[in-house]
Amino acid sequence: MVMDRRILPLLQEYLSIFPAVGLLGPRQVGKTTLVRNLALDRDSIYLDLEKASDRAKLKDAELFLKDHADKTVILDEIQLMPELFAELRSLIDEQREPGRFILLGSASPDLIRKSADSLAGRIGYLELTPFYLGEVDASELEKLWMRGGFPLSFLAKSERESQLWRQNFIKTYLERDLAQIGLSTDPRLVERFWMMLANAQGGIWNGESFARALGITRPTVNRFLEYLEGSFMVRVLPPFHHNIKKRLVKSPKVFIRDAGLLHSLAGVDSMDALKNQVLIGASWEGFVIEQITATFGAAYEYYFYRTHQGAECDLLLVKNGVVKTAIEIKNTLSPKLTKGLQITMEDTGAEGGFVICRIDQGYPLSEKVRAVGLWEFLGRRPQRQ
């Protein structure tokens, strides 16, 4: 059972404040469905910029948009017409009212050319993620982990249907979507790169190693990573090094963000198969990180910690430069307090620590460290069946 999208109240708030609201996220995540079902304060008009007929309406964008100045104009797949941003800026400056434009996009502002500069101070950006634990039934954690959170994958009638949807999503993304956001290259090469990332889930980024394996240059590999990150497929988790005197790892860790896509890219087709894979620990780590970031959003900055001596911590939650929480993520029913977590907390001054694992009921491991299940950490206990 899927609950209402939790972003809805925040989206409504943004529409009451900003002249333009950008709702960004990967394709097929539900942006269009969410926005087209909004209860807006005024009439709306929807344009899908993938359709030639709708793009034609914007041949004289100023004339068309002024003719609909009394409506909320929804522009879907805005990254396909980045030249509209300059036009929107002029129109907003002439008539600065909240909720005039809703821009839906499958790429980050950094990949939508000049958008951040053109609409600075006029637009509020929100990210719609795939379904996360706060949006599904409490009994469906394992299903969400296996299938991922894309609605058509998670809600599929069978595992086979879910697998086929994800396989076709990957194919379409490689063959069409990447080119539309500006990465024109051999899709098979990007597919190999993406599969390599899946099999190195949660590893320290080494662009030189990927470049050698693929027979391409390091700048090209870095460009591939930039586009996968900018289209919400990959999370690049930076290392924490503020005011730390030790020698620290300075390269980021890289994760496939959606667990279902990770499993498809790695050739894992069932939970039973995943349980027999070395990948399972990294899969659980990436899944937990995505649940935490989706739940807490911009309330924190997110880092990992690793020294050259080997002490490490999977995730730090940082606010205003202060490490609030240090987290180890373990796919185990028997968590232990590790030296790495203790050292991390001493080095960073973390206020508290957690080991997030596969248990139902949490318990303390030390005065400042608690072992918890993911539901408990997120602040919502599952109902017993």
Short mmCIF file of C-alpha atoms in Angstrom, two decimals:
data_model
loop_
_atom_site.label_atom_id
_atom_site.label_comp_id
_atom_site.label_asym_id
_atom_site.label_seq_id
_atom_site.Cartn_x
_atom_site.Cartn_y
_atom_site.Cartn_z
CA MET A 1 0.00 0.00 0.00
CA VAL A 2 1.36 3.43 -1.00
CA MET A 3 0.54 6.51 1.03
CA ASP A 4 0.39 10.11 -0.17
CA ARG A 5 3.64 11.58 -1.39
CA ARG A 6 5.18 13.29 1.62
CA ILE A 7 6.52 16.17 -0.44
CA LEU A 8 3.01 17.49 -1.16
CA PRO A 9 2.68 19.98 1.78
CA LEU A 10 6.13 21.42 1.02
CA LEU A 11 5.27 21.73 -2.66
CA GLN A 12 2.09 23.60 -1.77
CA GLU A 13 4.08 25.90 0.50
CA TYR A 14 6.60 26.64 -2.25
CA LEU A 15 3.77 27.46 -4.66
CA SER A 16 2.49 30.05 -2.19
CA ILE A 17 5.93 31.72 -2.00
CA PHE A 18 7.85 31.45 -5.28
CA PRO A 19 6.78 32.69 -8.74
CA ALA A 20 8.34 29.54 -10.19
CA VAL A 21 8.74 26.14 -8.56
CA GLY A 22 11.07 23.52 -10.00
CA LEU A 23 10.13 19.92 -9.19
CA LEU A 24 13.07 17.78 -10.19
CA GLY A 25 13.73 14.07 -10.08
CA PRO A 26 14.42 11.08 -12.31
CA ARG A 27 12.05 10.12 -15.09
CA GLN A 28 9.08 7.95 -14.17
CA VAL A 29 9.22 8.99 -10.50
CA GLY A 30 5.73 10.51 -10.51
CA LYS A 31 6.34 14.26 -11.00
CA THR A 32 3.71 14.70 -13.70
CA THR A 33 1.08 12.67 -11.86
CA LEU A 34 1.68 14.61 -8.65
CA VAL A 35 1.46 18.04 -10.25
CA ARG A 36 -1.50 17.33 -12.51
CA ASN A 37 -3.50 16.29 -9.46
CA LEU A 38 -2.64 19.37 -7.41
CA ALA A 39 -5.41 21.54 -6.07
CA LEU A 40 -4.17 24.86 -7.46
CA ASP A 41 -5.51 28.30 -6.59
CA ARG A 42 -6.11 29.12 -10.24
CA ASP A 43 -6.58 27.39 -13.58
CA SER A 44 -3.58 25.67 -15.10
CA ILE A 45 -2.23 24.77 -18.50
CA TYR A 46 0.10 21.80 -19.04
CA LEU A 47 2.76 21.55 -21.77
CA ASP A 48 4.84 18.43 -22.35
CA LEU A 49 8.05 19.62 -23.98
CA GLU A 50 8.71 16.16 -25.39
CA LYS A 51 5.74 16.68 -27.72
CA ALA A 52 6.45 18.60 -30.91
CA SER A 53 2.94 20.10 -30.82
CA ASP A 54 3.52 21.59 -27.37
CA ARG A 55 6.98 22.89 -28.28
CA ALA A 56 5.42 24.54 -31.32
CA LYS A 57 3.10 26.53 -29.04
CA LEU A 58 6.22 28.09 -27.53
CA LYS A 59 7.75 29.21 -30.81
CA ASP A 60 6.85 32.71 -29.66
CA ALA A 61 7.11 31.91 -25.97
CA GLU A 62 6.57 35.46 -24.76
CA LEU A 63 3.30 35.82 -26.66
CA PHE A 64 1.97 32.41 -25.58
CA LEU A 65 2.88 32.77 -21.92
CA LYS A 66 1.52 36.32 -21.67
CA ASP A 67 -1.74 35.06 -23.14
CA HIS A 68 -1.94 32.64 -20.19
CA ALA A 69 -0.73 35.04 -17.50
CA ASP A 70 -3.80 34.30 -15.39
CA LYS A 71 -2.99 30.56 -15.23
CA THR A 72 -0.37 28.37 -13.61
CA VAL A 73 1.75 27.15 -16.51
CA ILE A 74 3.22 23.66 -16.04
CA LEU A 75 6.24 22.96 -18.26
CA ASP A 76 7.21 19.28 -18.24
CA GLU A 77 10.76 18.13 -19.12
CA ILE A 78 12.05 21.70 -18.98
CA GLN A 79 15.64 20.53 -19.64
CA LEU A 80 14.63 20.08 -23.30
CA MET A 81 14.11 23.84 -23.73
CA PRO A 82 16.58 25.58 -21.39
CA GLU A 83 16.25 28.74 -23.50
CA LEU A 84 12.87 29.31 -21.81
CA PHE A 85 14.51 30.32 -18.54
CA ALA A 86 15.48 33.77 -19.79
CA GLU A 87 11.91 34.32 -21.04
CA LEU A 88 10.45 33.21 -17.71
CA ARG A 89 12.72 35.62 -15.87
CA SER A 90 11.36 38.60 -17.82
CA LEU A 91 7.75 37.52 -17.35
CA ILE A 92 8.20 37.00 -13.61
CA ASP A 93 9.85 40.40 -13.20
CA GLU A 94 6.89 42.02 -14.98
CA GLN A 95 4.29 40.20 -12.86
CA ARG A 96 5.76 38.77 -9.69
CA GLU A 97 3.09 36.50 -8.26
CA PRO A 98 3.54 33.14 -6.50
CA GLY A 99 2.71 29.93 -8.30
CA ARG A 100 2.88 31.27 -11.86
CA PHE A 101 5.09 28.48 -13.23
CA ILE A 102 5.78 24.87 -12.31
CA LEU A 103 8.83 23.44 -14.03
CA LEU A 104 9.26 19.67 -14.09
CA GLY A 105 12.67 18.32 -14.97
CA SER A 106 14.69 15.12 -15.09
CA ALA A 107 18.03 16.83 -14.58
CA SER A 108 19.58 18.91 -11.81
CA PRO A 109 19.79 22.71 -12.17
CA ASP A 110 23.51 22.33 -12.88
CA LEU A 111 22.69 20.32 -16.00
CA ILE A 112 19.91 22.65 -17.13
CA ARG A 113 22.00 25.30 -18.83
CA LYS A 114 21.94 28.71 -17.12
CA SER A 115 18.77 27.94 -15.18
CA ALA A 116 20.24 28.71 -11.77
CA ASP A 117 21.51 32.10 -12.97
CA SER A 118 18.44 33.01 -15.03
CA LEU A 119 15.91 32.47 -12.26
CA ALA A 120 18.00 33.17 -9.17
CA GLY A 121 15.74 34.53 -6.44
CA ARG A 122 12.62 33.68 -8.43
CA ILE A 123 12.49 29.90 -8.19
CA GLY A 124 12.41 27.31 -5.42
CA TYR A 125 13.67 23.83 -6.26
CA LEU A 126 12.38 20.58 -4.77
CA GLU A 127 13.44 17.01 -5.51
CA LEU A 128 10.88 14.23 -5.83
CA THR A 129 12.55 10.94 -4.98
CA PRO A 130 11.28 7.44 -5.71
CA PHE A 131 9.05 6.01 -2.98
CA TYR A 132 10.79 5.75 0.39
CA LEU A 133 9.85 4.11 3.67
CA GLY A 134 7.74 7.02 4.88
CA GLU A 135 5.45 6.50 1.88
CA VAL A 136 4.86 2.74 1.92
CA ASP A 137 3.32 0.21 4.27
CA ALA A 138 5.43 -0.74 7.27
CA SER A 139 5.58 -4.39 6.18
CA GLU A 140 7.12 -3.60 2.78
CA LEU A 141 10.71 -2.70 3.66
CA GLU A 142 12.18 -5.77 1.98
CA LYS A 143 10.03 -5.28 -1.12
CA LEU A 144 11.15 -1.64 -1.38
CA TRP A 145 14.77 -2.69 -0.97
CA MET A 146 14.54 -5.35 -3.67
CA ARG A 147 12.41 -3.52 -6.25
CA GLY A 148 13.46 0.05 -5.54
CA GLY A 149 11.12 3.00 -5.25
CA PHE A 150 10.16 3.85 -8.82
CA PRO A 151 6.35 3.62 -8.73
CA LEU A 152 5.90 1.26 -11.68
CA SER A 153 8.60 -1.05 -10.37
CA PHE A 154 7.46 -1.04 -6.75
CA LEU A 155 3.74 -1.38 -7.59
CA ALA A 156 4.21 -4.08 -10.25
CA LYS A 157 1.95 -7.13 -9.90
CA SER A 158 4.88 -9.56 -9.87
CA GLU A 159 8.64 -9.69 -9.47
CA ARG A 160 8.93 -10.51 -13.17
CA GLU A 161 6.91 -7.43 -14.15
CA SER A 162 9.06 -5.29 -11.86
CA GLN A 163 12.25 -6.68 -13.38
CA LEU A 164 11.06 -6.07 -16.94
CA TRP A 165 10.08 -2.50 -16.12
CA ARG A 166 13.52 -1.76 -14.65
CA GLN A 167 15.35 -3.37 -17.56
CA ASN A 168 13.40 -1.27 -20.05
CA PHE A 169 13.86 1.87 -17.95
CA ILE A 170 17.64 1.37 -18.08
CA LYS A 171 17.55 0.77 -21.84
CA THR A 172 15.48 3.90 -22.51
CA TYR A 173 17.62 6.00 -20.19
CA LEU A 174 20.80 4.95 -21.99
CA GLU A 175 19.49 5.20 -25.54
CA ARG A 176 17.41 8.38 -25.25
CA ASP A 177 17.44 10.27 -21.97
CA LEU A 178 21.18 10.85 -21.62
CA ALA A 179 21.39 12.40 -25.08
CA GLN A 180 18.46 14.69 -24.25
CA ILE A 181 20.32 16.18 -21.30
CA GLY A 182 23.51 16.64 -23.30
CA LEU A 183 25.60 13.47 -23.09
CA SER A 184 26.00 12.29 -26.67
CA THR A 185 28.09 9.13 -26.64
CA ASP A 186 27.90 5.39 -27.25
CA PRO A 187 25.10 4.07 -24.97
CA ARG A 188 26.89 0.72 -24.67
CA LEU A 189 29.91 2.43 -23.18
CA VAL A 190 27.81 4.24 -20.58
CA GLU A 191 26.00 0.97 -19.84
CA ARG A 192 29.34 -0.74 -19.11
CA PHE A 193 30.31 2.17 -16.88
CA TRP A 194 26.99 2.04 -15.03
CA MET A 195 27.29 -1.72 -14.52
CA MET A 196 30.83 -1.26 -13.20
CA LEU A 197 29.51 1.31 -10.72
CA ALA A 198 26.84 -1.17 -9.62
CA ASN A 199 29.38 -3.88 -8.94
CA ALA A 200 31.54 -1.38 -7.05
CA GLN A 201 28.57 -0.02 -5.07
CA GLY A 202 29.69 2.24 -2.23
CA GLY A 203 33.33 2.15 -3.27
CA ILE A 204 35.82 5.02 -3.17
CA TRP A 205 35.79 6.77 -6.53
CA ASN A 206 38.87 6.07 -8.65
CA GLY A 207 38.36 7.65 -12.04
CA GLU A 208 41.69 6.45 -13.37
CA SER A 209 40.79 2.82 -12.71
CA PHE A 210 37.43 3.15 -14.48
CA ALA A 211 39.06 4.94 -17.41
CA ARG A 212 41.63 2.16 -17.90
CA ALA A 213 38.99 -0.56 -17.72
CA LEU A 214 36.81 1.19 -20.30
CA GLY A 215 39.65 2.33 -22.57
CA ILE A 216 38.70 6.00 -22.36
CA THR A 217 40.15 9.12 -20.77
CA ARG A 218 39.66 10.12 -17.16
CA PRO A 219 37.88 13.38 -18.10
CA THR A 220 35.39 11.30 -20.13
CA VAL A 221 34.76 8.99 -17.16
CA ASN A 222 34.28 12.01 -14.90
CA ARG A 223 31.79 13.41 -17.40
CA PHE A 224 29.83 10.13 -17.37
CA LEU A 225 29.67 10.32 -13.57
CA GLU A 226 28.58 13.97 -13.66
CA TYR A 227 25.65 13.17 -15.95
CA LEU A 228 24.54 10.11 -13.97
CA GLU A 229 24.65 12.19 -10.79
CA GLY A 230 22.88 15.14 -12.42
CA SER A 231 20.02 12.94 -13.63
CA PHE A 232 19.51 11.47 -10.13
CA MET A 233 20.82 7.99 -10.94
CA VAL A 234 23.95 8.16 -8.79
CA ARG A 235 24.80 9.63 -5.40
CA VAL A 236 28.32 11.00 -4.96
CA LEU A 237 28.84 11.06 -1.19
CA PRO A 238 31.65 13.43 -0.18
CA PRO A 239 34.22 12.72 2.55
CA PHE A 240 34.17 14.72 5.77
CA HIS A 241 37.42 16.54 6.51
CA HIS A 242 36.50 19.77 8.34
CA ASN A 243 39.11 20.70 10.96
CA ILE A 244 40.50 17.15 11.12
CA LYS A 245 44.28 16.91 11.48
CA LYS A 246 44.58 13.25 10.47
CA ARG A 247 45.32 12.12 6.92
CA LEU A 248 41.91 11.42 5.42
CA VAL A 249 40.57 9.87 2.25
CA LYS A 250 39.62 12.82 0.02
CA SER A 251 37.81 10.99 -2.82
CA PRO A 252 34.02 10.52 -2.64
CA LYS A 253 32.07 7.28 -2.44
CA VAL A 254 29.66 6.47 -5.27
CA PHE A 255 26.29 4.72 -4.98
CA ILE A 256 23.56 3.75 -7.42
CA ARG A 257 20.72 5.60 -5.73
CA ASP A 258 17.77 3.30 -6.43
CA ALA A 259 18.24 -0.21 -5.04
CA GLY A 260 16.02 -1.76 -7.71
CA LEU A 261 18.13 -0.30 -10.52
CA LEU A 262 21.27 -1.42 -8.68
CA HIS A 263 20.00 -4.99 -8.57
CA SER A 264 19.04 -4.98 -12.26
CA LEU A 265 22.40 -3.57 -13.30
CA ALA A 266 24.18 -6.21 -11.19
CA GLY A 267 22.01 -9.05 -12.52
CA VAL A 268 20.30 -9.79 -9.19
CA ASP A 269 16.71 -10.86 -9.82
CA SER A 270 15.37 -11.88 -6.40
CA MET A 271 15.88 -11.41 -2.69
CA ASP A 272 17.08 -15.01 -2.42
CA ALA A 273 19.73 -14.28 -5.06
CA LEU A 274 20.74 -11.06 -3.28
CA LYS A 275 21.23 -12.92 -0.01
CA ASN A 276 23.85 -15.08 -1.73
CA GLN A 277 25.71 -12.13 -3.26
CA VAL A 278 28.74 -10.27 -1.93
CA LEU A 279 26.83 -7.17 -3.07
CA ILE A 280 24.24 -7.49 -0.28
CA GLY A 281 26.16 -5.41 2.28
CA ALA A 282 26.77 -2.55 -0.15
CA SER A 283 23.19 -2.78 -1.39
CA TRP A 284 21.86 -2.44 2.17
CA GLU A 285 24.22 0.46 2.85
CA GLY A 286 23.08 2.38 -0.24
CA PHE A 287 19.43 1.63 0.50
CA VAL A 288 19.71 2.91 4.07
CA ILE A 289 21.52 6.08 2.96
CA GLU A 290 18.76 6.85 0.44
CA GLN A 291 16.05 6.30 3.05
CA ILE A 292 17.80 8.66 5.46
CA THR A 293 18.42 11.40 2.90
CA ALA A 294 14.86 11.13 1.53
CA THR A 295 13.40 11.32 5.04
CA PHE A 296 15.51 14.16 6.45
CA GLY A 297 16.27 16.01 3.21
CA ALA A 298 17.94 19.39 3.59
CA ALA A 299 17.89 19.23 7.39
CA TYR A 300 21.45 17.87 7.25
CA GLU A 301 24.50 17.66 5.07
CA TYR A 302 25.67 14.10 4.40
CA TYR A 303 29.23 12.75 4.42
CA PHE A 304 31.26 9.63 5.10
CA TYR A 305 34.48 9.47 7.10
CA ARG A 306 37.63 7.45 6.46
CA THR A 307 41.22 7.86 7.60
CA HIS A 308 44.25 6.50 5.78
CA GLN A 309 44.81 4.30 8.84
CA GLY A 310 41.52 2.53 8.09
CA ALA A 311 39.09 4.01 10.62
CA GLU A 312 35.80 4.68 8.86
CA CYS A 313 32.14 5.52 9.27
CA ASP A 314 29.47 5.05 6.61
CA LEU A 315 27.47 8.22 7.14
CA LEU A 316 27.71 11.48 9.08
CA LEU A 317 24.75 13.80 9.56
CA VAL A 318 26.11 17.34 9.82
CA LYS A 319 24.30 20.57 10.65
CA ASN A 320 25.94 24.00 10.61
CA GLY A 321 29.35 22.33 10.60
CA VAL A 322 28.57 20.21 13.68
CA VAL A 323 28.51 16.41 13.39
CA LYS A 324 25.20 15.48 14.95
CA THR A 325 25.21 11.76 14.23
CA ALA A 326 27.73 9.13 13.15
CA ILE A 327 26.20 6.04 11.54
CA GLU A 328 27.49 2.60 10.71
CA ILE A 329 25.29 0.51 8.41
CA LYS A 330 25.49 -3.26 8.76
CA ASN A 331 23.47 -6.06 7.19
CA THR A 332 23.45 -8.10 10.37
CA LEU A 333 21.23 -9.25 13.23
CA SER A 334 24.15 -9.12 15.70
CA PRO A 335 25.59 -5.59 15.62
CA LYS A 336 28.76 -4.70 17.49
CA LEU A 337 30.42 -1.46 18.48
CA THR A 338 33.45 -1.15 16.21
CA LYS A 339 36.70 0.67 16.75
CA GLY A 340 36.12 2.58 13.52
CA LEU A 341 32.90 4.13 14.80
CA GLN A 342 34.49 5.00 18.15
CA ILE A 343 37.47 6.68 16.45
CA THR A 344 35.17 8.57 14.07
CA MET A 345 33.11 9.91 16.96
CA GLU A 346 36.25 11.00 18.82
CA ASP A 347 37.76 12.66 15.72
CA THR A 348 34.61 14.48 14.63
CA GLY A 349 33.07 15.22 18.03
CA ALA A 350 29.84 13.51 16.94
CA GLU A 351 27.03 14.06 19.43
CA GLY A 352 25.73 10.51 19.07
CA GLY A 353 26.19 7.30 17.16
CA PHE A 354 24.05 4.53 15.69
CA VAL A 355 24.57 1.15 14.10
CA ILE A 356 21.67 0.66 11.70
CA CYS A 357 21.10 -3.03 11.09
CA ARG A 358 18.40 -5.66 10.49
CA ILE A 359 16.93 -5.79 14.01
CA ASP A 360 13.38 -5.01 15.16
CA GLN A 361 14.10 -3.62 18.63
CA GLY A 362 16.98 -1.26 19.34
CA TYR A 363 19.33 -1.40 22.32
CA PRO A 364 22.42 0.51 23.54
CA LEU A 365 25.93 -0.58 22.59
CA SER A 366 27.57 2.09 24.73
CA GLU A 367 26.67 5.33 26.45
CA LYS A 368 26.59 7.24 23.16
CA VAL A 369 25.94 4.49 20.59
CA ARG A 370 22.72 2.59 19.95
CA ALA A 371 21.96 -0.34 17.66
CA VAL A 372 18.66 0.22 15.83
CA GLY A 373 16.60 -1.01 12.94
CA LEU A 374 16.02 1.35 10.05
CA TRP A 375 12.39 2.00 10.99
CA GLU A 376 13.37 3.00 14.51
CA PHE A 377 16.09 5.34 13.30
CA LEU A 378 13.67 7.07 10.94
CA GLY A 379 11.24 7.53 13.80
CA ARG A 380 8.52 5.15 12.75
CA ARG A 381 8.19 1.63 14.12
CA PRO A 382 6.55 -1.01 11.92
CA GLN A 383 3.30 -2.48 13.15
CA ARG A 384 3.56 -6.12 14.06
CA GLN A 385 1.57 -8.36 11.73
#
